[in-house]
Amino acid sequence: MDILKIEGKHHLKGKIAISGAKNAALPALAATILCGGNFNITNIPNLNDISTFLQLLKELGAETDDTGMPQNNLVINTGKLNGYEANYELVRTMRASILVLGPLMSRLGKARISLPGGCAIGARPINFHLKGLELMGAKLHLKEGYVEAKSARLKGAEIYFDTVTVTGTENLMMAAVCAKGKTILKNAAREPEVVFLGEILLQMGAKIKGLGTSTIEIEGIKELKPVNIKIIPDRVETGTYIMAVGACGGELIIENTQPMHLQAVFSKLREMGLTIEEHNNSILVRKKGSLQSVDVKTMPYPGFPTDLQAQLMVLLTVSNGLGVINETIFENRFMHVAELLRMGADIKVEGNRAVVKGVKELTGAPVMATDLRASACLVLAGLAAKGKTSISRIYHLDRGYEQMEKKLSVAGAKITREKTRQHF
Ligand code: EPU
């Protein structure tokens, strides 16, 4: 198993290029199920979650050419689609496997998907995905931990989400594009990844209005066509590297990114004292002096993203004053706190609130990653800390960050990946 070793307190200087967004790439891959023909995908991040999704598509009968993956290119053709099941092993490894549900129902009128169960950050049910499909005429049965869905051609419906759900909105958009009649999704997610999926579907021929707003209207059509897709830059990766400068100081140019997608994050980080200059597709970030604490509440887009909460917490641990984080999206997304405490942080958790009192400095320690964003948080903590930090279970990190240690090393961080025989 790999571990990361970090020697902290080295300033960053140079350039980091951002990869394609995992959470935009996964629904884009799912959309290839909607029709046969070659989809040429570029800027696809070379990540474990993408390989897992490709394996799932292959099991469904897709033909894939992933020889270009090291150059971030991929070709998929689902012309010979013949499977309709996402099995327990795959869904357990990656919850986003449920994104095949909507497109399978659209294309084949049947799907058998393992229910995901809970995960490290919360219970994460999929009841809104299922309720939406039922309203569109699907018959659902729960059998042996699997949901079995069937229908003739789905029909349009008016669907209200009790809670904003990203993959729920994406699944039902893909279910609706070829349904009979009009579907209206209310309280829909407005995340850039949802808009991106909508734009792919539009290019494929779908009729969609209201992307980027909380009401999305979709007029079903009979047939879609394959398209070329370029995955948008990863806003969470971008935010993570900006915060890396906050953690250990220096000046970075972050390239191939989309500053518009991070306005809430910039606003908090500027309040804390970071200098952030926005250009067309790049950002310059600079830290001078110490940071001031702020209060943060995670919210659906355009609010502060839950996927950057753990990383921001690291900055609060070494800022002046007291900062309160209110996590409103997931009920158990503070697993990183126990590890930060081992590095000398002063944090008190009460329910979904974490009260973080800035300390003079963190100290390096052996720590363990518990989920993807918690892993990134521990990397930032290692960069900020005095001395050496080793992070185990970094397979979580490899699910969502492309070559993180290489990108950071080139920018001056002291970070290496090592193999260990020890099992943590
Ligand atoms: N929820 C329900 N019922 C549902 C669906 C969601 O109660 O049917 C609840 C969830 O339990 C949660 C809230 O609604 O409390 C929001 O969850 P959402 O459905 O939006 O999350 P998701 O679609 O499963 C995506 C990202 C996550 C990101 C969240 C929130 C993908 C593949 N995953 O998850 O990304 O944290 O939206 O923005 O897009 C990550 O990349 O590390 C990650 C976890």
XYZ file of C-alpha atoms and ligand atoms in Angstrom:
468
model
C 0.000 0.000 0.000
C 1.313 3.497 -0.849
C 1.898 6.235 1.694
C 2.723 9.910 1.232
C 5.606 11.463 3.134
C 5.686 15.225 3.525
C 8.194 17.577 5.054
C 6.276 20.742 5.877
C 6.929 24.474 5.778
C 8.349 24.728 2.239
C 6.859 27.588 0.223
C 5.196 26.839 -3.104
C 6.376 28.623 -6.216
C 5.622 27.934 -9.877
C 2.711 26.585 -11.896
C 0.198 23.797 -11.452
C -2.130 22.697 -14.258
C -5.600 21.530 -13.279
C -6.994 18.220 -14.571
C -10.487 17.468 -15.859
C -13.118 17.270 -13.131
C -13.887 13.800 -11.779
C -17.455 14.786 -10.924
C -18.021 16.158 -14.427
C -16.347 13.178 -16.132
C -18.444 10.519 -14.349
C -21.877 11.781 -15.543
C -20.357 12.412 -19.002
C -19.318 8.738 -19.136
C -22.813 7.738 -17.992
C -24.330 9.829 -20.807
C -22.590 7.612 -23.390
C -25.118 4.916 -22.436
C -27.899 7.026 -23.959
C -26.989 6.185 -27.583
C -24.545 4.162 -29.663
C -21.718 5.613 -31.775
C -18.261 6.946 -30.938
C -17.918 9.449 -28.112
C -14.419 11.012 -28.194
C -13.646 12.347 -24.741
C -10.690 14.645 -24.022
C -9.268 16.123 -20.812
C -10.512 13.022 -18.991
C -8.658 12.724 -15.652
C -6.614 9.550 -15.267
C -8.057 8.483 -11.902
C -9.120 5.294 -10.182
C -12.801 6.355 -10.139
C -12.686 6.774 -13.922
C -11.177 3.277 -14.398
C -13.871 1.843 -12.138
C -16.607 3.538 -14.183
C -15.055 2.285 -17.422
C -15.077 -1.237 -16.018
C -18.783 -0.819 -15.290
C -19.466 0.439 -18.837
C -17.549 -2.549 -20.262
C -19.662 -4.915 -18.159
C -22.732 -3.315 -19.741
C -21.326 -4.090 -23.201
C -19.580 -0.808 -24.085
C -16.487 -0.859 -26.282
C -13.801 1.442 -24.965
C -10.419 2.537 -26.260
C -8.455 3.748 -23.253
C -4.980 3.575 -24.829
C -4.981 7.408 -24.822
C -5.691 7.622 -21.071
C -2.132 8.699 -20.182
C -2.767 11.676 -22.525
C -6.276 12.081 -21.043
C -8.152 10.851 -24.136
C -10.776 8.163 -24.352
C -13.220 6.697 -26.899
C -16.451 4.965 -25.873
C -19.102 3.305 -27.989
C -22.173 1.735 -26.367
C -23.628 0.535 -29.690
C -23.579 -3.080 -28.452
C -24.970 -2.357 -24.982
C -26.449 -5.588 -23.621
C -26.110 -5.464 -19.814
C -28.262 -3.570 -17.356
C -26.699 -4.347 -13.971
C -24.332 -2.420 -11.668
C -23.181 -5.027 -9.182
C -22.510 -4.675 -5.465
C -18.713 -4.797 -5.775
C -18.644 -1.869 -8.197
C -21.208 0.287 -6.419
C -19.503 -0.413 -3.081
C -16.186 0.765 -4.574
C -17.744 3.848 -6.122
C -21.174 5.272 -5.285
C -21.265 7.282 -8.517
C -21.985 3.938 -10.277
C -25.651 4.773 -9.605
C -25.329 7.314 -12.442
C -26.008 4.465 -14.888
C -29.569 4.080 -13.550
C -31.163 7.018 -15.424
C -29.502 6.368 -18.809
C -30.147 2.593 -18.645
C -33.841 3.261 -18.010
C -33.874 5.670 -20.926
C -32.117 3.337 -23.378
C -33.270 -0.146 -22.294
C -36.228 0.444 -19.980
C -34.619 -1.758 -17.355
C -31.838 -1.602 -14.780
C -30.640 -3.605 -11.789
C -28.466 -1.538 -9.475
C -27.009 -2.460 -6.105
C -28.141 0.009 -3.430
C -25.014 1.896 -2.337
C -25.457 1.771 1.460
C -23.750 4.317 3.714
C -20.228 5.642 3.292
C -17.535 7.379 5.338
C -19.171 10.815 5.036
C -22.838 9.991 5.627
C -25.839 7.735 4.959
C -26.254 9.141 1.423
C -29.563 7.535 0.402
C -30.753 7.577 -3.236
C -34.478 7.875 -2.449
C -34.916 11.014 -4.612
C -33.404 9.295 -7.668
C -35.856 6.421 -7.173
C -38.913 8.556 -6.418
C -38.283 10.568 -9.577
C -38.123 7.444 -11.730
C -41.358 6.141 -10.174
C -43.070 9.432 -11.038
C -41.860 8.875 -14.614
C -43.660 5.528 -14.697
C -40.927 3.061 -13.660
C -41.869 0.077 -11.496
C -39.259 -0.480 -8.770
C -38.602 -3.529 -6.592
C -36.006 -3.977 -3.912
C -34.544 -7.495 -4.022
C -31.437 -8.848 -2.280
C -29.935 -5.365 -1.832
C -30.579 -4.437 -5.456
C -33.150 -2.066 -6.866
C -34.752 -3.508 -9.986
C -36.392 -0.950 -12.234
C -38.526 -1.532 -15.325
C -40.724 0.499 -17.589
C -41.940 0.905 -21.128
C -40.796 4.305 -22.491
C -40.547 6.631 -19.459
C -43.006 9.496 -19.419
C -42.369 13.118 -18.470
C -43.283 14.194 -14.939
C -43.016 17.090 -12.522
C -40.427 16.166 -9.894
C -39.570 18.173 -6.788
C -36.358 17.357 -4.892
C -36.761 17.772 -1.101
C -32.991 18.339 -0.910
C -30.710 19.568 -3.679
C -29.007 16.467 -5.042
C -26.234 16.561 -7.640
C -26.241 12.984 -8.961
C -30.033 12.807 -8.393
C -30.521 15.760 -10.768
C -28.048 14.229 -13.251
C -29.715 10.798 -13.171
C -33.188 12.210 -13.779
C -31.977 14.564 -16.534
C -30.580 11.524 -18.357
C -33.798 9.581 -17.707
C -35.901 12.474 -19.074
C -34.112 13.341 -22.333
C -35.831 10.536 -24.263
C -38.997 10.245 -22.157
C -42.443 10.857 -23.677
C -43.420 14.461 -22.972
C -42.094 17.124 -20.642
C -40.204 16.649 -17.355
C -39.799 19.511 -14.908
C -37.142 19.145 -12.199
C -37.746 21.550 -9.305
C -35.161 22.450 -6.663
C -32.634 20.977 -9.114
C -28.878 21.196 -8.513
C -27.053 24.149 -10.134
C -23.494 22.805 -9.824
C -21.207 23.482 -12.842
C -20.976 19.697 -13.340
C -24.785 19.503 -13.730
C -24.745 22.376 -16.247
C -21.891 20.635 -18.088
C -23.895 17.409 -18.356
C -26.869 19.438 -19.619
C -24.681 21.015 -22.292
C -23.482 17.584 -23.438
C -27.095 16.413 -23.657
C -28.032 19.548 -25.631
C -25.220 18.831 -28.103
C -26.532 15.271 -28.372
C -29.838 16.754 -29.518
C -31.803 16.946 -26.246
C -34.255 19.787 -25.540
C -33.436 21.322 -22.174
C -34.202 24.732 -20.642
C -33.177 26.274 -17.327
C -29.669 24.820 -16.896
C -27.909 26.547 -14.013
C -31.253 27.451 -12.395
C -33.249 25.429 -9.884
C -35.977 24.574 -12.430
C -34.905 22.439 -15.362
C -37.400 21.643 -18.121
C -36.757 18.767 -20.485
C -38.868 17.930 -23.516
C -38.259 14.275 -24.370
C -37.163 13.375 -27.896
C -36.897 10.014 -29.658
C -33.200 9.762 -30.462
C -29.853 11.268 -29.491
C -26.527 11.291 -31.332
C -22.950 10.779 -30.055
C -20.687 13.834 -29.617
C -17.143 14.894 -28.750
C -16.734 15.902 -25.114
C -14.028 17.974 -23.422
C -14.224 17.608 -19.637
C -14.318 20.912 -17.703
C -11.538 21.736 -15.187
C -11.846 20.403 -11.650
C -12.974 23.209 -9.336
C -12.287 21.141 -6.210
C -8.722 20.391 -7.318
C -8.290 24.108 -8.103
C -9.560 25.104 -4.654
C -7.316 22.523 -3.006
C -4.132 23.953 -4.600
C -5.145 27.521 -3.801
C -5.541 26.449 -0.184
C -2.156 24.686 -0.354
C -0.637 28.150 -0.789
C -2.644 29.249 2.261
C -1.224 26.295 4.190
C 2.487 26.712 3.456
C 2.874 30.113 1.818
C 4.381 31.184 -1.509
C 2.956 32.108 -4.871
C 1.361 29.831 -7.473
C -0.097 30.198 -10.919
C -2.931 27.734 -11.358
C -3.578 27.007 -15.019
C -6.316 25.321 -17.114
C -9.016 26.260 -14.685
C -12.332 28.093 -14.606
C -12.280 30.871 -11.942
C -16.048 31.532 -12.357
C -16.793 28.212 -10.647
C -15.099 29.188 -7.375
C -16.512 32.599 -6.470
C -17.790 31.609 -2.990
C -14.422 30.028 -2.185
C -12.471 33.092 -3.370
C -14.639 35.355 -1.290
C -13.817 33.404 1.917
C -10.122 33.053 1.104
C -9.743 36.770 0.332
C -11.455 37.544 3.637
C -8.810 35.354 5.276
C -6.013 37.351 3.643
C -4.968 35.399 0.533
C -4.383 37.382 -2.658
C -6.242 35.801 -5.563
C -5.989 37.282 -9.064
C -8.423 35.872 -11.600
C -7.566 35.640 -15.284
C -9.439 33.955 -18.142
C -8.324 30.373 -17.539
C -5.819 30.831 -14.751
C -5.456 32.164 -11.230
C -2.534 33.690 -9.401
C -2.548 33.065 -5.659
C -0.184 34.608 -3.165
C 0.139 34.507 0.615
C 1.782 37.298 2.573
C 1.627 37.242 6.358
C -0.732 35.189 8.500
C -4.377 34.339 7.805
C -7.464 35.523 9.711
C -10.162 33.022 10.729
C -13.606 33.093 9.096
C -16.898 31.252 9.588
C -18.008 28.968 6.764
C -21.242 27.167 5.977
C -21.255 24.503 3.264
C -24.114 24.858 0.790
C -25.153 23.584 -2.641
C -23.671 25.626 -5.521
C -23.208 28.600 -5.704
C -22.501 28.285 -1.956
C -19.265 27.071 -0.370
C -18.717 23.439 -1.522
C -18.668 20.609 1.007
C -15.863 19.070 -1.102
C -13.536 21.883 0.070
C -14.621 21.964 3.713
C -11.888 19.655 5.034
C -9.158 21.565 3.177
C -10.407 24.929 4.477
C -10.387 23.547 7.996
C -6.605 23.115 7.751
C -6.229 26.840 7.071
C -8.430 27.661 10.067
C -6.234 25.505 12.336
C -3.320 27.907 11.734
C -5.216 31.214 11.347
C -5.578 34.033 13.869
C -8.739 33.685 15.938
C -11.722 31.370 16.021
C -13.586 30.018 12.976
C -16.796 27.985 12.884
C -17.543 25.485 10.125
C -21.152 24.489 9.645
C -21.393 21.351 7.455
C -24.942 21.265 6.075
C -24.598 18.712 3.241
C -23.261 15.520 4.855
C -23.875 14.491 8.463
C -20.528 12.789 9.044
C -17.958 14.828 7.159
C -15.615 15.587 10.045
C -13.589 12.356 10.050
C -10.435 14.394 9.348
C -10.777 16.239 12.677
C -9.374 13.372 14.752
C -6.281 13.288 12.533
C -5.801 17.074 12.660
C -5.984 16.879 16.471
C -3.038 14.471 16.367
C -1.084 17.199 14.582
C -1.779 19.733 17.325
C -4.949 21.430 16.017
C -7.531 22.836 18.436
C -10.960 21.787 17.129
C -14.227 21.028 18.925
C -17.019 19.278 17.069
C -20.645 19.708 18.168
C -23.020 17.925 15.789
C -22.524 19.438 12.345
C -20.464 22.371 13.664
C -16.715 22.437 14.140
C -15.211 25.240 16.180
C -11.593 25.745 15.154
C -9.244 27.840 17.235
C -6.060 28.811 15.412
C -2.794 27.513 16.935
C 0.724 28.820 16.298
C 1.662 25.797 14.216
C 0.786 22.180 13.454
C 3.382 19.464 13.986
C 4.001 16.549 11.632
C 2.644 13.103 12.598
C 1.641 9.772 11.063
C -2.010 10.135 10.031
C -4.614 8.110 8.163
C -6.895 9.194 5.325
C -10.570 8.284 5.669
C -12.096 9.588 2.447
C -11.118 11.480 -0.676
C -11.362 15.074 0.529
C -10.091 14.176 4.013
C -6.946 12.843 2.278
C -6.428 16.196 0.545
C -6.932 17.940 3.887
C -4.164 15.833 5.438
C -1.796 16.664 2.556
C -2.396 20.373 3.217
C -1.911 19.825 6.950
C 1.405 18.080 6.199
C 2.499 21.019 4.019
C 1.633 23.455 6.836
C 3.154 21.455 9.700
C 6.585 21.659 11.229
C 8.439 18.381 10.665
C 7.411 15.205 8.886
C 3.965 13.804 8.204
C 3.186 10.401 6.701
C -0.286 9.731 5.331
C -1.558 6.176 4.964
C -4.589 4.862 3.019
C -3.938 7.315 0.197
C -5.869 5.105 -2.217
C -8.677 7.496 -1.295
C -6.619 10.358 -2.758
C -5.947 8.436 -5.968
C -9.689 8.219 -6.618
C -9.939 11.953 -7.213
C -6.600 13.785 -7.555
C -4.421 13.194 -10.603
C -0.720 12.992 -9.660
C -1.074 15.244 -6.655
C 2.394 14.625 -5.243
C 4.013 15.249 -8.662
C 2.150 18.525 -9.177
C 3.065 19.730 -5.678
C 6.739 18.616 -5.915
C 7.228 20.535 -9.158
C 5.935 23.606 -7.304
C 8.476 23.184 -4.510
C 6.747 20.982 -1.923
C 8.743 18.195 -0.252
C 6.380 15.298 -0.828
C 7.086 11.731 -1.933
C 5.089 8.556 -2.467
C 6.503 5.402 -0.950
C 5.496 1.779 -0.995
C 5.066 0.109 2.350
C 4.497 -3.501 3.327
C 2.620 -2.429 6.401
C -1.178 -2.702 6.236
C -2.911 0.136 7.990
N -29.689 12.943 -0.481
C -30.799 12.282 -0.036
N -31.475 11.491 -0.931
C -31.093 11.355 -2.222
C -29.940 12.042 -2.671
C -29.248 12.830 -1.776
O -31.184 12.384 1.123
O -31.768 10.623 -2.980
C -28.925 13.802 0.441
C -27.515 13.271 0.734
O -27.522 12.283 1.737
C -26.787 14.521 1.112
C -27.437 15.583 0.215
O -28.687 15.045 -0.175
O -27.025 14.813 2.457
C -26.655 15.982 -1.010
O -26.157 14.835 -1.670
P -25.956 14.745 -3.251
O -26.949 13.774 -3.795
O -25.924 16.106 -3.834
O -24.514 14.103 -3.333
P -24.018 13.136 -4.477
O -24.709 13.474 -5.732
O -24.055 11.736 -3.989
C -22.082 14.644 -5.387
C -20.607 14.518 -5.552
C -19.946 14.550 -4.171
C -20.296 15.889 -3.520
C -21.820 16.038 -3.433
C -22.271 17.380 -2.871
C -20.404 13.225 -7.568
C -20.026 11.942 -8.219
N -20.309 13.262 -6.235
O -22.482 13.547 -4.584
O -18.546 14.478 -4.381
O -19.758 15.949 -2.217
O -22.397 15.894 -4.748
O -21.790 18.419 -3.642
O -20.733 14.188 -8.246
C -16.324 13.984 -3.791
O -16.002 14.256 -4.964
O -15.475 13.814 -2.873
C -17.740 13.848 -3.459
C -18.166 13.222 -2.363
